[in-house]
Coordinates of C-alpha atoms in Angstrom, one line a residue:
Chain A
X13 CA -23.3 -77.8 -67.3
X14 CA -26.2 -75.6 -66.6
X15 CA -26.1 -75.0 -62.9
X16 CA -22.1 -74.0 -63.7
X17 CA -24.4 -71.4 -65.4
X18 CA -26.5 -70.2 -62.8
X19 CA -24.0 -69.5 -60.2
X20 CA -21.9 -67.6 -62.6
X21 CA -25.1 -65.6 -63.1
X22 CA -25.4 -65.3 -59.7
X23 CA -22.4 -63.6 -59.4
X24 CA -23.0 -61.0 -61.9
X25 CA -23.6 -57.3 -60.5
X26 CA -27.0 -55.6 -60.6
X27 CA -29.5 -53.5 -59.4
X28 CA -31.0 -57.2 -58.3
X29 CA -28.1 -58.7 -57.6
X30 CA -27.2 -55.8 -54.4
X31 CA -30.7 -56.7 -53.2
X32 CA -30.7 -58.7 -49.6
X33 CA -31.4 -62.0 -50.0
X34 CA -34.8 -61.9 -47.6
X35 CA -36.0 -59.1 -49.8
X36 CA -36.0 -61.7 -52.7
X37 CA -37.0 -64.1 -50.7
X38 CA -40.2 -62.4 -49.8
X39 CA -41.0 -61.1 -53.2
X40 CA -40.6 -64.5 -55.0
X41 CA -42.7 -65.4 -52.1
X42 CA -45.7 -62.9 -52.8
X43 CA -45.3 -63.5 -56.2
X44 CA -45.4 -67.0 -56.2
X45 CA -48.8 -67.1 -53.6
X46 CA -50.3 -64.0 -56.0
X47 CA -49.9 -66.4 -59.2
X48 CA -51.0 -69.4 -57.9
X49 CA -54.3 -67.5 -56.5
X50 CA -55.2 -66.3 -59.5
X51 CA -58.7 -67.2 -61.0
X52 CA -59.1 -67.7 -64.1
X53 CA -60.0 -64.4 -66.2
X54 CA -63.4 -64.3 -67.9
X55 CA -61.6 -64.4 -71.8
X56 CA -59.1 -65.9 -73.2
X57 CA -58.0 -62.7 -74.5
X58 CA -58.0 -61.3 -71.0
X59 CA -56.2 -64.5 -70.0
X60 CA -53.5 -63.7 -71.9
X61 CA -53.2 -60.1 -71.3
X62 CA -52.8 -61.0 -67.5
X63 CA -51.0 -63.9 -68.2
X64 CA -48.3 -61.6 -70.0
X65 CA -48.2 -58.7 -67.8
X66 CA -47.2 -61.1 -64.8
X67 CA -44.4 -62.6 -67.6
X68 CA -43.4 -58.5 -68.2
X69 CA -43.0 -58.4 -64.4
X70 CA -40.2 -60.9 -64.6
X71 CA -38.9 -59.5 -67.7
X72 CA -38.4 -57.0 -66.1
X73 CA -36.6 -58.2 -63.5
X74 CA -34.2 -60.3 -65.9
X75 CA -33.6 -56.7 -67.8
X76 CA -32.7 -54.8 -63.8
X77 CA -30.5 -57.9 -63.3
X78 CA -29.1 -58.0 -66.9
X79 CA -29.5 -61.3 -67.5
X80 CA -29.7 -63.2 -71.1
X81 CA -33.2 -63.8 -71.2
X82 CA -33.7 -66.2 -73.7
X83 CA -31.2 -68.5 -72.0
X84 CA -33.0 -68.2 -68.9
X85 CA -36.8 -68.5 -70.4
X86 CA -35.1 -71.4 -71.8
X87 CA -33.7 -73.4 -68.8
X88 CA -37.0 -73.1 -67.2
X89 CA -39.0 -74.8 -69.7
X90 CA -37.5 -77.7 -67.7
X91 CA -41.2 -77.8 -66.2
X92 CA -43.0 -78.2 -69.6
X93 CA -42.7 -82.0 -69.9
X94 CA -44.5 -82.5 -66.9
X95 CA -47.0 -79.8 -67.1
X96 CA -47.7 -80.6 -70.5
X97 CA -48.5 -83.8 -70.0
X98 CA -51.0 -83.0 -67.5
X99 CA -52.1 -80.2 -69.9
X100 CA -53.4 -82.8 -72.4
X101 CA -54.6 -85.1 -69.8
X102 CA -56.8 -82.2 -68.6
X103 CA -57.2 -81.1 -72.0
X104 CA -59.2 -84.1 -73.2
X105 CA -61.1 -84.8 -70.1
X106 CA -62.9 -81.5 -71.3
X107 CA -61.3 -78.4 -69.5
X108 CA -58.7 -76.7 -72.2
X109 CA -59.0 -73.2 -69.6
X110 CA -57.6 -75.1 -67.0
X111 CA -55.0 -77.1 -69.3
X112 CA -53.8 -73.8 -70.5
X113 CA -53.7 -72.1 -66.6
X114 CA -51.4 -75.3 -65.3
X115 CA -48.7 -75.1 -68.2
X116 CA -48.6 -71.0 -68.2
X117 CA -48.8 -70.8 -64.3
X118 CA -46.2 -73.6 -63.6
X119 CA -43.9 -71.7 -66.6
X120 CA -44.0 -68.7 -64.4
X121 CA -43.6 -70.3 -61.5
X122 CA -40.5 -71.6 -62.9
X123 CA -38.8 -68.3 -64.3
X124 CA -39.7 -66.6 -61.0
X125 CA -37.8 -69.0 -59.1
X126 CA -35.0 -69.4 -61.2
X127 CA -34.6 -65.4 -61.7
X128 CA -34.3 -65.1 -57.9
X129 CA -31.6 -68.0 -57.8
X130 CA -29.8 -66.4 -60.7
X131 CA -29.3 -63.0 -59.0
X132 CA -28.3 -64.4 -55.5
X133 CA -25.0 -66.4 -54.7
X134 CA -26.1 -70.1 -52.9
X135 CA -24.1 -69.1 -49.8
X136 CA -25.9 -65.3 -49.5
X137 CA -28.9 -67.5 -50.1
X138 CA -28.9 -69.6 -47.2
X139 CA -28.0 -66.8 -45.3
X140 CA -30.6 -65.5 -45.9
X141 CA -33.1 -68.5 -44.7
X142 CA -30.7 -68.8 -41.5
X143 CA -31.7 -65.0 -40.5
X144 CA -34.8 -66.2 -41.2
X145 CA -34.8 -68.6 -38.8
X146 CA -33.7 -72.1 -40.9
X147 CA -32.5 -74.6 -38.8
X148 CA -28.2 -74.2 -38.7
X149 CA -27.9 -78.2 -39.6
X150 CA -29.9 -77.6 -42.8
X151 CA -28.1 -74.7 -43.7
X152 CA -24.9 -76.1 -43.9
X153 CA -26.1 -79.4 -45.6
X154 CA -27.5 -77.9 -48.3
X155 CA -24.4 -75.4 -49.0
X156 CA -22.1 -79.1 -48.7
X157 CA -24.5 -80.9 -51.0
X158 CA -24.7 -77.7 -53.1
X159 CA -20.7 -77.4 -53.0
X160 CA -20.1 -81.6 -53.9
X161 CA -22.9 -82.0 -56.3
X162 CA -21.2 -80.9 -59.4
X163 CA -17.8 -82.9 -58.0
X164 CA -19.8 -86.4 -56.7
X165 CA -21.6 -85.9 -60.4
X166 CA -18.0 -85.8 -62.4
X167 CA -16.9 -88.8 -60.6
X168 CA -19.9 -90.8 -61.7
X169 CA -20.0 -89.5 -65.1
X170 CA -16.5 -90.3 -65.0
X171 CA -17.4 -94.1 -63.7
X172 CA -19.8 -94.3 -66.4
X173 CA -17.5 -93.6 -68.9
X174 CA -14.7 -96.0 -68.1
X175 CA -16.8 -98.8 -68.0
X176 CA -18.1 -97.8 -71.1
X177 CA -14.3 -98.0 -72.0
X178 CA -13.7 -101.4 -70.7
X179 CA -16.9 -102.9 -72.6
X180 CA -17.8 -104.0 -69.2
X181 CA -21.6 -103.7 -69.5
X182 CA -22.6 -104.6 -73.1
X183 CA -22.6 -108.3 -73.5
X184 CA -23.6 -109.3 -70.7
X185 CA -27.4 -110.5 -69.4
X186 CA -29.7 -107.8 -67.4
X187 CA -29.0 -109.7 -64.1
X188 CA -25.2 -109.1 -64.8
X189 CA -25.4 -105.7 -65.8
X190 CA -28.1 -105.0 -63.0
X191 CA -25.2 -106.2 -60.4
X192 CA -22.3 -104.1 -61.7
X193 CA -24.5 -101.2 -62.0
X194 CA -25.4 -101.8 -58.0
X195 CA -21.6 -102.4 -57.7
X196 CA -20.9 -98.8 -59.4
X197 CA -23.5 -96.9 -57.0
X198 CA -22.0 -98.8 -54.1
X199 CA -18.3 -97.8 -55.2
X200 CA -19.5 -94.4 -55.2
X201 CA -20.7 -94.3 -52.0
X202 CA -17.6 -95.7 -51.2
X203 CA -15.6 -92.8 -52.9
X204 CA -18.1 -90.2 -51.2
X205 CA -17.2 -91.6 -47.3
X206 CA -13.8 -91.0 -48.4
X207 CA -14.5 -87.9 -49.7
X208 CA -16.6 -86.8 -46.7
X209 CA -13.5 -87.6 -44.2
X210 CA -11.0 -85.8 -46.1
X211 CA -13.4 -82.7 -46.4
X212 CA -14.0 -82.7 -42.6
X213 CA -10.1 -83.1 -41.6
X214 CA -9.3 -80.2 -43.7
X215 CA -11.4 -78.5 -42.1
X216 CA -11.0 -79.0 -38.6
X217 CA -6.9 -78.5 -39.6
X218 CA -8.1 -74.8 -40.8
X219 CA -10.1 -74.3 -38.0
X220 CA -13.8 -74.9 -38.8
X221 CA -15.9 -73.1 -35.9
X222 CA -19.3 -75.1 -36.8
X223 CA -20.2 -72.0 -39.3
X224 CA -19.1 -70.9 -42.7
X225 CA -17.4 -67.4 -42.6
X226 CA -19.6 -65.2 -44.9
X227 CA -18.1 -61.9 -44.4
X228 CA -20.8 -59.1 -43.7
X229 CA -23.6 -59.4 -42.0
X230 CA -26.8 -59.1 -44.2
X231 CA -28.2 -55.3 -43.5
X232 CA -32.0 -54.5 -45.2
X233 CA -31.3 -51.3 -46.8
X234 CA -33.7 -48.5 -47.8
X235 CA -33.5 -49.8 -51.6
X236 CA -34.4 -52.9 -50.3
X237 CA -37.8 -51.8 -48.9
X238 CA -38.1 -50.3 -51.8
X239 CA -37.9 -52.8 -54.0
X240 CA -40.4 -55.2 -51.8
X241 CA -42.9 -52.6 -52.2
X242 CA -42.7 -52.1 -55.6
X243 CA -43.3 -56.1 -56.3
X244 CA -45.8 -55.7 -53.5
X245 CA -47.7 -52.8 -56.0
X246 CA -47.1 -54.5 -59.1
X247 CA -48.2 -57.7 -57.9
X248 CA -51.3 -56.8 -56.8
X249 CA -52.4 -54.7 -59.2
X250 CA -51.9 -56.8 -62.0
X251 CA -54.1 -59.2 -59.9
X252 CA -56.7 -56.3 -59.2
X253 CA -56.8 -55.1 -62.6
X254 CA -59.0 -58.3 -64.4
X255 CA -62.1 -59.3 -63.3
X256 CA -62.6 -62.9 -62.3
X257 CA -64.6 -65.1 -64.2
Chain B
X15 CA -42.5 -87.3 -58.8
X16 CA -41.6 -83.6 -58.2
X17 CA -44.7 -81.7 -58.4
X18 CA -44.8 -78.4 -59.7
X19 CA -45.9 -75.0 -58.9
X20 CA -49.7 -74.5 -59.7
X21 CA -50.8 -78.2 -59.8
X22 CA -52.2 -78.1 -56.2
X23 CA -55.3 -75.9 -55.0
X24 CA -54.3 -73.6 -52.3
X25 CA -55.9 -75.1 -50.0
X26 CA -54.2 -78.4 -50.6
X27 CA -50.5 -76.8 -50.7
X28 CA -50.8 -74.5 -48.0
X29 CA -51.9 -76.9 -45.6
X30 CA -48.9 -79.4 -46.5
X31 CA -46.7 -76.4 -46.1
X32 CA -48.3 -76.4 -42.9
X33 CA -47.9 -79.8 -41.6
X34 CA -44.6 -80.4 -43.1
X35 CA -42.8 -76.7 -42.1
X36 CA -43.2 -77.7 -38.4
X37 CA -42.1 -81.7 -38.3
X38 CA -39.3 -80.8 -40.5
X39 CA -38.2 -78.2 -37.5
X40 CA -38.8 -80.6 -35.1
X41 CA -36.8 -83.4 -37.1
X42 CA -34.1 -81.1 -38.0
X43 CA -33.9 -79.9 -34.5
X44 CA -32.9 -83.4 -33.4
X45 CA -30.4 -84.3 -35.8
X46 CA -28.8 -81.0 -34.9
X47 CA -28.9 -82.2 -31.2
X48 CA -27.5 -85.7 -32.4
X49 CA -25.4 -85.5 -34.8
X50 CA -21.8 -84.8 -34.1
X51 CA -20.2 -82.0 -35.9
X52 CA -17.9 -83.6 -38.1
X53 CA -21.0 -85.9 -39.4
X54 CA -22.1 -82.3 -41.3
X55 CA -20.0 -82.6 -43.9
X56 CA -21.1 -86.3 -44.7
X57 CA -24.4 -86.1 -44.8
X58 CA -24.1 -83.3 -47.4
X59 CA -21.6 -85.4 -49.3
X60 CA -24.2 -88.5 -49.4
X61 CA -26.8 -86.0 -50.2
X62 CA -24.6 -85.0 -53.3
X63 CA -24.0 -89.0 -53.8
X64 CA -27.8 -89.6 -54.3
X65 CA -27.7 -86.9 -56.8
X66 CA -25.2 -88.4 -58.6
X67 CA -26.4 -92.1 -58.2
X68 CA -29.1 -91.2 -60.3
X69 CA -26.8 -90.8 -63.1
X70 CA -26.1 -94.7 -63.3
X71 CA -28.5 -96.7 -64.8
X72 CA -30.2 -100.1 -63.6
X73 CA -31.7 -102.6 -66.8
X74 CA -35.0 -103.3 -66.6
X75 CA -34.9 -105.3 -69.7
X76 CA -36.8 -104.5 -73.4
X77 CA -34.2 -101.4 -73.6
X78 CA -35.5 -99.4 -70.5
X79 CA -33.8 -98.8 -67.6
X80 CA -34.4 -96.7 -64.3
X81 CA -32.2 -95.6 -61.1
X82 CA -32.1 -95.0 -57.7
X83 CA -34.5 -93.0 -55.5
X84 CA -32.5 -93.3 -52.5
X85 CA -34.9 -92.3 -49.6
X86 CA -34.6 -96.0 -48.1
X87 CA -31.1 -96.9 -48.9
X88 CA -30.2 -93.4 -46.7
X89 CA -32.4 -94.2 -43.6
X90 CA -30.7 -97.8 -43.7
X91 CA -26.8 -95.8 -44.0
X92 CA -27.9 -92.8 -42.1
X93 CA -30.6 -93.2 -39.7
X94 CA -34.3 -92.1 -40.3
X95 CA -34.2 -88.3 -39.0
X96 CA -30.5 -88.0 -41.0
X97 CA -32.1 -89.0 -43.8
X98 CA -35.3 -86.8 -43.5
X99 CA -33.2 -83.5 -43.5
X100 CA -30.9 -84.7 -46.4
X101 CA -33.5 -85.8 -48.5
X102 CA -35.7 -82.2 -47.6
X103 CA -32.1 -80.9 -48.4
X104 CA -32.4 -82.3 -52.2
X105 CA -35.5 -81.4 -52.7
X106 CA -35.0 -77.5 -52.1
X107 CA -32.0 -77.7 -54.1
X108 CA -33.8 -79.3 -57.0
X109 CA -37.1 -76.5 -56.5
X110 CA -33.9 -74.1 -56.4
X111 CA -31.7 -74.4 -58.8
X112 CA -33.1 -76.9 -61.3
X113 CA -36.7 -75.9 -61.1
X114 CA -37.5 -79.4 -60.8
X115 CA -40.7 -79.4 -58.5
X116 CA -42.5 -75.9 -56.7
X117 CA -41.7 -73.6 -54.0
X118 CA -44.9 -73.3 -52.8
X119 CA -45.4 -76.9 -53.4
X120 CA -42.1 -77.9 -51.6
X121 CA -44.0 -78.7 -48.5
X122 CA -45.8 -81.5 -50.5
X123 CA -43.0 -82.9 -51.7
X124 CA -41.4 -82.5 -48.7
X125 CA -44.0 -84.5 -46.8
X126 CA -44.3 -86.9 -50.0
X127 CA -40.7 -87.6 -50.0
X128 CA -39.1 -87.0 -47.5
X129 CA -41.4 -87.5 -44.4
X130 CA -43.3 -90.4 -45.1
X131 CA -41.3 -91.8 -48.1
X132 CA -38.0 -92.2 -45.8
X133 CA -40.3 -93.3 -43.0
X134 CA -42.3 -95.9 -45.3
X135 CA -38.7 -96.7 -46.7
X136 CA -37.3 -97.2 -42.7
X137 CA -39.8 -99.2 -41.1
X138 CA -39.6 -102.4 -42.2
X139 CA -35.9 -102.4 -42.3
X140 CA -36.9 -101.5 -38.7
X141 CA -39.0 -104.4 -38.0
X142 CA -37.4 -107.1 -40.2
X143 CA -33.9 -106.2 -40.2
X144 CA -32.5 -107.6 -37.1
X145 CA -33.3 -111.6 -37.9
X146 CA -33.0 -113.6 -41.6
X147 CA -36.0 -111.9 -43.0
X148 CA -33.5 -108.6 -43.4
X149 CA -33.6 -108.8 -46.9
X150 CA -36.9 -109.1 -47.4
X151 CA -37.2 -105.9 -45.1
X152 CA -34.7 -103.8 -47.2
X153 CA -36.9 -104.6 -50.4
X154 CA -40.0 -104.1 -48.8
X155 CA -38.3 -100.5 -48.0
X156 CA -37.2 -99.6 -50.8
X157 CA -40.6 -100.8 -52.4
X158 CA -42.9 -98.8 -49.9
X159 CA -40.5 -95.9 -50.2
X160 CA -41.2 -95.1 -53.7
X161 CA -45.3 -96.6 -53.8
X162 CA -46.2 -94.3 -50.8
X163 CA -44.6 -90.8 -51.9
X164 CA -46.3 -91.8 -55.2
X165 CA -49.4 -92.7 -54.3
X166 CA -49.5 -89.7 -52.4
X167 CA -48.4 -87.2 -55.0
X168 CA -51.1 -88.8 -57.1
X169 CA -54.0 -88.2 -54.3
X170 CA -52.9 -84.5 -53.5
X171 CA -53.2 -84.1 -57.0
X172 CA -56.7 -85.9 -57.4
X173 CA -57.4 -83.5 -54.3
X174 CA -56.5 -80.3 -55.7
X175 CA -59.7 -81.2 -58.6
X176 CA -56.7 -82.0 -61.6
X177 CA -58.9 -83.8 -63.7
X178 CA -57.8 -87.2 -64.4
X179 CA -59.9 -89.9 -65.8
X180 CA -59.6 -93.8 -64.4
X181 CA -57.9 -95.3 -67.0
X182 CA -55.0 -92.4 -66.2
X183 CA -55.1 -93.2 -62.5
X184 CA -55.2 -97.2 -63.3
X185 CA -52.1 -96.9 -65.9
X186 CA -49.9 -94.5 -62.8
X187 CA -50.5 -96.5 -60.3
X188 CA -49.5 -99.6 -62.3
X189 CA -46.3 -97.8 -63.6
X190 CA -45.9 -96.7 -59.8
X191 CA -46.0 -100.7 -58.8
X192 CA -43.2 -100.8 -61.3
X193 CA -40.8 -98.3 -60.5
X194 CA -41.0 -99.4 -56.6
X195 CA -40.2 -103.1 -57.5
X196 CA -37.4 -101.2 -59.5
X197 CA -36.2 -99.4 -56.3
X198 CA -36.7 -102.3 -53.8
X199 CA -34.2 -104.5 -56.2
X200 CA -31.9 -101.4 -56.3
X201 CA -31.9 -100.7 -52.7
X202 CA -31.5 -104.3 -52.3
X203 CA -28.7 -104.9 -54.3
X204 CA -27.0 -102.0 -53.7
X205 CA -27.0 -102.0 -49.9
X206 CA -25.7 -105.6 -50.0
X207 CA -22.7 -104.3 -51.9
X208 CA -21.7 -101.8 -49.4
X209 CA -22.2 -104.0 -46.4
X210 CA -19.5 -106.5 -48.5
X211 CA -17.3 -103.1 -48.6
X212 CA -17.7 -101.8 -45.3
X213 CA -20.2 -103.4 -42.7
X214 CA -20.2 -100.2 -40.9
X215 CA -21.3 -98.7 -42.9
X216 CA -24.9 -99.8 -42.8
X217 CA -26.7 -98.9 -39.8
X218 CA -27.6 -102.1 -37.1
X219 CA -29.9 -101.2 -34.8
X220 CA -30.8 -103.0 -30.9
X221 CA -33.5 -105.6 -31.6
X222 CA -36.4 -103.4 -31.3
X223 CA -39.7 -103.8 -29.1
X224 CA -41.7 -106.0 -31.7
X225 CA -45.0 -105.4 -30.3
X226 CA -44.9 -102.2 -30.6
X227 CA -43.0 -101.9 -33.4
X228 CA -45.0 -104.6 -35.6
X229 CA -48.4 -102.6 -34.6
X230 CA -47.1 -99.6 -36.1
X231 CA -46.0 -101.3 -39.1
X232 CA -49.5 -102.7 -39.3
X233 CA -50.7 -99.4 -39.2
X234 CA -49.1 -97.5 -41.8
X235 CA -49.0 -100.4 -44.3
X236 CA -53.0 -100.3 -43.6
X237 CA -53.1 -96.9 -44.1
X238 CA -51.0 -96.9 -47.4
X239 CA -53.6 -99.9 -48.7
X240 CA -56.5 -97.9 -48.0
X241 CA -55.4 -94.9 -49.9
X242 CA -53.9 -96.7 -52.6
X243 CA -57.9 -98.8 -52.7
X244 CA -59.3 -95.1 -52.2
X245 CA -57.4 -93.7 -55.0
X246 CA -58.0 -96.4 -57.7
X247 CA -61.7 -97.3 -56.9
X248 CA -62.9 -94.0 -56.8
X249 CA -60.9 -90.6 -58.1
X250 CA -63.8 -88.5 -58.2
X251 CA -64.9 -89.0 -55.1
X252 CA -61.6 -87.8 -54.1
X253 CA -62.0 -84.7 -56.3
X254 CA -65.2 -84.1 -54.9
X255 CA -63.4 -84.0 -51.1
X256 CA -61.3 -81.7 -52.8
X257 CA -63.6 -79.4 -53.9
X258 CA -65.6 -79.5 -50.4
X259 CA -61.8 -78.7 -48.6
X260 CA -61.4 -76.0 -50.9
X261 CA -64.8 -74.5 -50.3
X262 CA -64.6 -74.5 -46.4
X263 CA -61.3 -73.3 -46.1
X264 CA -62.3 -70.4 -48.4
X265 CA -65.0 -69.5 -46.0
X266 CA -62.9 -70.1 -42.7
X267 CA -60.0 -67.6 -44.4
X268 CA -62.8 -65.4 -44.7
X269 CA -64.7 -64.7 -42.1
X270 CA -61.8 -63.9 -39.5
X271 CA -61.0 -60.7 -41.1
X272 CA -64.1 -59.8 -42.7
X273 CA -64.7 -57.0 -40.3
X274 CA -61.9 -55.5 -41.7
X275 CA -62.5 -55.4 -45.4
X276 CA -64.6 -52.4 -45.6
X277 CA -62.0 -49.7 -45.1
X278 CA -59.5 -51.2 -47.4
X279 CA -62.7 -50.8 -49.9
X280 CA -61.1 -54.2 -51.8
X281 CA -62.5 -56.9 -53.1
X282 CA -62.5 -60.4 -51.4
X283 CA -58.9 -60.9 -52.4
X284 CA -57.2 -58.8 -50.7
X285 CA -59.1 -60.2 -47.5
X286 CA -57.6 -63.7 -48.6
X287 CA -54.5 -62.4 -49.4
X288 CA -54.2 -60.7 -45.8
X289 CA -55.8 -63.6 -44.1
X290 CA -53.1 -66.4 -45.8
X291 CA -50.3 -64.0 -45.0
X292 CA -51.4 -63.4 -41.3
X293 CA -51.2 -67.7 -41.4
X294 CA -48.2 -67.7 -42.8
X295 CA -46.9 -65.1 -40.2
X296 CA -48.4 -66.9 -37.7
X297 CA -46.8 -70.3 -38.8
X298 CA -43.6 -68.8 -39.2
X299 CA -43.9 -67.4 -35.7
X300 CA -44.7 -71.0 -34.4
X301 CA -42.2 -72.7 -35.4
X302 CA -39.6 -70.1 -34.5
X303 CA -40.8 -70.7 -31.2
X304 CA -40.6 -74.5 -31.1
X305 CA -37.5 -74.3 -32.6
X306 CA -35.8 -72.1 -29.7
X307 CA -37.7 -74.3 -26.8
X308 CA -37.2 -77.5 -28.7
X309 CA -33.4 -77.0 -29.6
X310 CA -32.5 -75.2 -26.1
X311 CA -29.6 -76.5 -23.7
X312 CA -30.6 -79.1 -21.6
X313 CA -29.0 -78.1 -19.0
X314 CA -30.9 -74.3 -19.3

């Protein structure tokens, strides 16, 4: 499964990867608001050229972070469907600049996003938004929903499969087959209650304090200033450097 | 409907960001207050559940089928406020890790989904659910649920000037009607089954103050008509709002820091660009500071 792909990325080592989490944060940030404040360039030619340096600025990042970057320009072309079919939409109702800008834009958007959650480990992650003042109950819920995703996920695949095994779905009406699917869902939130108990005994038995032990502290370093202001420079000049229309 | 970076106008994503940064806080901050400690641990399973849920598919009949949304059927298990943060919880996980939906735009979706969509899908559980028109309330949940985060997506993107001629508006917000009958059946059916496994599990609530709470109802079902009328009879005018929004907020990011652009010798973007990030700063700072007063011992 792909995320099972992503945290293993995450877990790599890199130049990127030692960055602090906030640093990221705020240069996925800046790069995000730069992007999406773009006008549109006067050419198409000069479209493109800005279009690509802002994709060489992630490149870049993928190369620091030593990342395969064809698997990762290919899990984020999960936004194409979508933006593509606005693309055309926009396309025919007469504005092909602006068709091109949403699918290019949204792509970017995309890589940025996932490049940042490829170098950083979900738990530094959220450490990172709770020094950055996140609400505590959040925190926590997304690192259980995060942690229980993959294993809530199995056990309905595995659901799926065994009543696939028993036949139990394919000769009967919609109505039928509409109630044992609402059966399945309500099984499973039957299994997750369960779950959910037996998580939270173990652990109060192992002595949960309300927080998750993280080791260190997170500690902006001098590299990490360094590397906001470099995304700060590129950034904006790449958004100085063409004219707007 | 996850919208993506880039499909809303600055102005119309930075201001959700706006509104829905603050009552998330505030929401959050009361669930925190609330909720026991060892209900952590379940909420984030059941947030995992609605993940997986999704995997299961309902027939619709002529080889189609969909699944469940679950914003309604979690304010009915969990409580409304519960529900808010788990759902705000699914969405940054799926801007996150599966790029499904924006950053910037996660305060839409946010407000879309999670705000008013598990509000939309609570009330009229609220109002229904005590007496024998319960099950009409749970449908009516589930069906609002879905038709108002919808209807909204649709209209911040109408608002942000995404062109989108009437026969495209007619067609989504047919296939809209559709997909929130879909979810008030699911919700429906699939609450009934866990009440028959464990009626605990579903939340009962004291009969409420009907006045009141039928007047609100009233409200917000108004509301949602006369957006959803708004939005089908007349997308451009919409557009045109839009484009009037974006103009005045482009002067009113301006002119603060004018004053100030003449030394940096830049052009008027880096006046916007400092201006947005001074709001940002100054949001940020905000809701710090309700946080702290708002979450605060009582007995301080």
């Amino acid at each position: 499964m792909h995320h099972v792909t992503v945290d293993r990325w995450s877990r790599q080592e890199s130049m990127l990867h030692a960055r602090d989490p906030r640093a990221k944060l705020a240069a996925l940030l800046l790069y995000l608001i730069v992007l999406a404040t773009t006008p549109a360039a006067p050419t198409a030619l000069l479209f493109s050229l800005q279009m690509f340096s802002y994709l060489a600025l992630i490149l870049a990042g993928i190369g620091a972070a030593r990342l395969p970057v064809g698997a990762l320009e290919l899990r984020a072309m999960v936004v194409l469907p979508f933006s593509a079919t606005f693309a055309i939409i926009t396309w025919f109702a007469g504005d092909p600049s602006r068709a091109s800008m949403l699918v290019v834009k949204s792509y970017l958007s995309a890589l940025a996003v996932l490049l940042v959650v490829a170098t950083t480990p979900m738990p530094l992650l959220m450490r990172g938004l709770e020094s950055l003042g996140a609400p505590r109950i959040f925190v926590l819920l997304v690192q259980f929903l995060y942690r229980y995703l993959f294993v809530i996920s199995e056990q309905a695949q595995h659901m799926r499969l065994a009543s696939s095994c028993r036949m139990g779905t394919s000769k009967r009406n919609a109505a039928e087959r509409f109630r044992a699917a609402a059966g399945a869902v309500s099984v499973l939130f039957a299994r997750s209650h369960a779950r959910a108990e037996g998580i939270q005994r173990a652990m109060l038995s192992r002595g949960f304090q309300g927080q998750f032990a993280t080791g260190a502290g997170l500690h902006l370093r001098p590299a990490d200033y360094v590397f906001l202001l470099a995304s700060l420079l590129a950034t904006a000049s790449i958004r100085l450097a063409f004219p707007a229309r | 409907m996850h919208i993506p970076d880039n499909f809303l106008s600055t102005p119309v994503w930075a201001t959700l960001d706006v509104v829905s940064l603050p009552a998330f806080a505030f929401i959050s901050s009361r669930v925190g207050r609330d909720t026991e400690e060892g209900r952590i641990p379940l909420l984030g399973v059941l947030g995992a559940f609605v993940f997986a849920a999704q995997m299961i598919n309902f027939p619709v009949g002529i080889g189609t089928s969909g699944h469940l949304v679950g914003g309604a059927l979690l304010a009915c298990t969990v409580g409304p406020a519960a529900a808010t943060v788990v759902m705000t919880a699914i969405l940054a996980i799926q801007a996150f890790v599966f790029q499904d939906g924006g950053v910037l735009a996660l305060g839409a979706n946010v407000f879309n989904m999670a705000i008013a969509g598990v509000l939309a899908g609570y009330l009229p559980y609220r109002l229904l659910g005590a007496g024998g028109w319960r099950k009409t309330g749970i449908f009516l949940g589930g069906f609002l649920s879905v038709l108002v985060s919808a209807s909204l997506a649709l209209t911040e993107l109408l608002l942000s000037g995404v062109p989108m001629p009437r026969p495209v508006v007619t067609v989504s917000l047919g296939l809209f009607c559709v997909s929130a009958l879909l979810e008030g059946a699911i919700t429906l059916s699939v609450l009934g089954a866990i009440q028959r496994l464990n009626p605990g599990w579903v939340r009962e609530h004291k009969p409420a103050n009907r006045r009141t709470m039928l007047a609100l109802g009233g409200v917000a079902v108004a509301l949602a008509a006369v957006g959803f009328l708004i939005a089908s009879a007349d997308p451009d005018g919409l557009q045109r709002l839009g484009m009037q929004l974006g103009m005045a907020a482009k002067t009113t990011f301006q002119a603060p820091l004018a004053d100030y652009s003449a030394p940096l010798g830049a052009s008027a973007w880096v006046r916007r660009a400092a201006a947005g990030l001074a709001g940002l700063l100054a949001i940020y700072g905000a809701c710090s500071l309700v946080g702290r007063l708002l979450t605060r011992p009582r007995s301080a």
